Short mmCIF file of C-alpha atoms in Angstrom, two decimals:
data_model
loop_
_atom_site.label_atom_id
_atom_site.label_comp_id
_atom_site.label_asym_id
_atom_site.label_seq_id
_atom_site.Cartn_x
_atom_site.Cartn_y
_atom_site.Cartn_z
CA UNK A 1 185.80 68.38 144.41
CA UNK A 2 188.56 69.47 142.94
CA UNK A 3 187.16 73.16 142.25
CA UNK A 4 186.77 73.92 146.05
CA UNK A 5 189.62 73.04 146.96
CA UNK A 6 191.62 75.95 144.79
CA UNK A 7 189.22 78.59 146.29
CA UNK A 8 192.07 80.48 148.26
CA UNK A 9 193.79 80.98 144.88
CA UNK A 10 191.15 82.71 143.50
CA UNK A 11 190.06 84.51 146.80
CA UNK A 12 191.13 87.63 145.47
CA UNK A 13 189.46 87.01 142.14
CA UNK A 14 186.14 86.37 143.56
CA UNK A 15 186.63 89.55 145.84
CA UNK A 16 186.81 91.34 142.84
CA UNK A 17 184.38 89.75 141.39
CA UNK A 18 181.91 90.55 143.99
CA UNK A 19 182.99 94.11 144.41
CA UNK A 20 182.44 94.71 140.24
CA UNK A 21 179.07 93.09 140.66
CA UNK A 22 177.91 95.27 143.76
CA UNK A 23 179.23 98.18 141.74
CA UNK A 24 177.44 97.27 138.34
CA UNK A 25 174.06 96.44 140.40
CA UNK A 26 174.52 99.91 142.12
CA UNK A 27 175.40 101.54 139.33
CA UNK A 28 172.20 99.94 136.89
CA UNK A 29 169.61 100.56 140.23
CA UNK A 30 170.66 103.67 140.43
CA UNK A 31 171.13 105.04 136.30
CA UNK A 32 169.19 101.59 134.47
CA UNK A 33 166.73 100.70 136.60
CA UNK A 34 164.64 103.87 137.06
CA UNK A 35 164.20 104.28 133.19
CA UNK A 36 163.47 101.17 132.65
CA UNK A 37 161.15 100.32 135.63
CA UNK A 38 159.06 103.95 134.74
CA UNK A 39 159.01 102.82 130.74
CA UNK A 40 157.55 99.39 132.14
CA UNK A 41 155.28 101.63 134.29
CA UNK A 42 154.59 103.53 131.48
CA UNK A 43 153.80 100.71 129.19
CA UNK A 44 151.47 99.82 131.89
CA UNK A 45 149.81 102.33 131.99
CA UNK A 46 149.31 102.62 128.20
CA UNK A 47 147.93 98.94 128.16
CA UNK A 48 146.01 99.89 131.21
CA UNK A 49 144.76 102.44 128.92
CA UNK A 50 144.37 100.49 125.34
CA UNK A 51 142.38 97.78 127.44
CA UNK A 52 140.31 100.53 129.26
CA UNK A 53 139.84 101.97 125.86
CA UNK A 54 138.80 98.34 124.28
CA UNK A 55 136.41 97.86 127.06
CA UNK A 56 135.10 100.83 126.32
CA UNK A 57 134.83 100.87 122.42
CA UNK A 58 133.20 97.23 122.38
CA UNK A 59 130.60 98.70 124.93
CA UNK A 60 130.15 100.88 122.52
CA UNK A 61 129.83 98.44 120.01
CA UNK A 62 127.13 96.85 122.03
CA UNK A 63 125.23 99.54 122.04
CA UNK A 64 125.28 100.47 118.62
CA UNK A 65 124.81 96.73 117.68
CA UNK A 66 121.56 96.47 120.04
CA UNK A 67 120.39 99.75 118.35
CA UNK A 68 121.02 98.34 114.80
CA UNK A 69 119.02 94.98 115.43
CA UNK A 70 115.97 97.11 117.06
CA UNK A 71 116.15 99.23 113.88
CA UNK A 72 116.49 96.16 111.92
CA UNK A 73 113.54 94.61 113.46
CA UNK A 74 111.74 97.68 113.62
CA UNK A 75 112.35 97.86 109.68
CA UNK A 76 111.66 93.74 109.95
CA UNK A 77 107.58 95.02 111.21
CA UNK A 78 107.47 97.65 109.05
CA UNK A 79 108.01 95.45 106.07
CA UNK A 80 105.28 92.62 107.80
CA UNK A 81 102.98 95.40 107.89
CA UNK A 82 103.14 96.88 104.53
CA UNK A 83 103.02 92.83 103.21
CA UNK A 84 100.03 92.55 105.31
CA UNK A 85 98.45 95.76 104.10
CA UNK A 86 99.22 95.09 100.31
CA UNK A 87 97.95 91.16 100.75
CA UNK A 88 94.48 93.13 102.04
CA UNK A 89 94.21 95.07 99.46
CA UNK A 90 94.74 92.63 96.65
CA UNK A 91 92.10 90.69 98.40
CA UNK A 92 89.75 93.59 98.53
CA UNK A 93 90.94 94.12 95.06
CA UNK A 94 90.56 90.36 93.93
CA UNK A 95 86.98 90.41 95.43
CA UNK A 96 86.07 94.45 93.64
CA UNK A 97 86.68 92.64 90.76
CA UNK A 98 85.01 89.62 91.17
CA UNK A 99 81.87 91.33 92.41
CA UNK A 100 82.16 93.81 89.23
CA UNK A 101 82.23 90.57 87.00
CA UNK A 102 79.35 89.08 89.09
CA UNK A 103 77.33 91.74 88.36
CA UNK A 104 78.55 92.44 84.89
CA UNK A 105 77.36 88.47 84.03
CA UNK A 106 73.93 88.76 86.31
CA UNK A 107 73.31 92.32 83.40
CA UNK A 108 74.76 89.83 80.57
CA UNK A 109 72.27 87.84 81.66
CA UNK A 110 69.61 90.03 81.78
CA UNK A 111 69.81 91.70 78.56
CA UNK A 112 70.46 87.68 77.30
CA UNK A 113 67.19 86.85 78.64
CA UNK A 114 65.53 89.91 77.40
CA UNK A 115 66.74 89.84 73.64
CA UNK A 116 65.29 86.22 73.73
CA UNK A 117 62.57 87.07 74.95
CA UNK A 118 62.09 89.68 72.14
CA UNK A 119 63.05 87.36 69.41
CA UNK A 120 60.35 85.30 71.52
CA UNK A 121 57.62 87.03 71.10
CA UNK A 122 58.64 88.77 67.48
CA UNK A 123 59.01 85.05 66.29
CA UNK A 124 55.80 83.98 67.89
CA UNK A 125 53.81 86.90 66.20
CA UNK A 126 55.08 85.98 63.26
CA UNK A 127 54.00 82.72 63.46
CA UNK A 128 50.64 84.20 64.83
CA UNK A 129 51.26 86.02 61.82
CA UNK A 130 51.76 83.49 59.19
CA UNK A 131 49.09 80.12 61.24
CA UNK A 132 46.87 83.72 60.68
CA UNK A 133 47.58 83.61 56.78
CA UNK A 134 47.61 80.06 56.49
CA UNK A 135 44.33 79.23 58.33
CA UNK A 136 42.11 81.56 56.51
CA UNK A 137 43.52 79.89 53.52
CA UNK A 138 42.76 76.57 53.95
CA UNK A 139 39.26 77.20 55.96
CA UNK A 140 38.30 79.04 52.93
CA UNK A 141 39.37 76.33 50.51
CA UNK A 142 37.74 73.63 53.24
CA UNK A 143 34.79 75.80 53.50
CA UNK A 144 34.45 77.22 49.90
CA UNK A 145 31.89 80.04 51.05
CA UNK A 146 32.78 83.73 51.74
CA UNK A 147 33.27 83.95 55.57
CA UNK A 148 31.25 87.65 57.81
CA UNK A 149 35.19 89.33 59.15
CA UNK A 150 34.47 88.29 62.99
CA UNK A 151 33.82 85.14 61.87
CA UNK A 152 36.97 85.12 60.41
CA UNK A 153 38.54 86.84 63.06
CA UNK A 154 37.34 84.51 65.27
CA UNK A 155 38.65 81.58 63.85
CA UNK A 156 41.82 83.09 63.77
CA UNK A 157 41.85 83.95 67.37
CA UNK A 158 40.65 80.25 67.83
CA UNK A 159 43.61 78.79 65.61
CA UNK A 160 46.53 81.20 66.19
CA UNK A 161 45.31 80.29 70.79
CA UNK A 162 45.60 76.63 70.02
CA UNK A 163 48.93 76.88 67.86
CA UNK A 164 50.61 78.39 70.75
CA UNK A 165 49.27 76.12 73.54
CA UNK A 166 50.51 73.50 71.14
CA UNK A 167 54.31 75.77 70.88
CA UNK A 168 54.53 76.63 74.36
CA UNK A 169 53.80 72.85 75.56
CA UNK A 170 56.52 71.72 73.22
#
């Protein structure tokens, strides 16, 4: 190795390089390293503080998130309760409307039956009257004689009863 053979020639150079390096190292240690180390320590403290702040903020965010989820669940429960109440109210209203409609239908049916009875009674009265007149006229023609009022009335009633029985059978 030829580089090591020339050490004697550069011995003064090596000495001054070591002295310069030692002086530089001393100056750096005395004047440069303390501010650098202090700055590094401050940076480390700042980073540690930032990490602690981030952890605190994360914990706060988790707490807020949990509170929000609780509030959201409460709101969801309230909404479900409101929907259930509305559903129940709707069902009650539907049942009430159905009952009212059924009552109206029964009332209308009763009224219709009453009107039918009244119309039937009126019709029966008219038929009775028509039949009585017809019976009297036909009986007078057939018998060609005059009848007593009691006989007329009895014959009319019998004829009416017979016609009514025949109508009721049909």
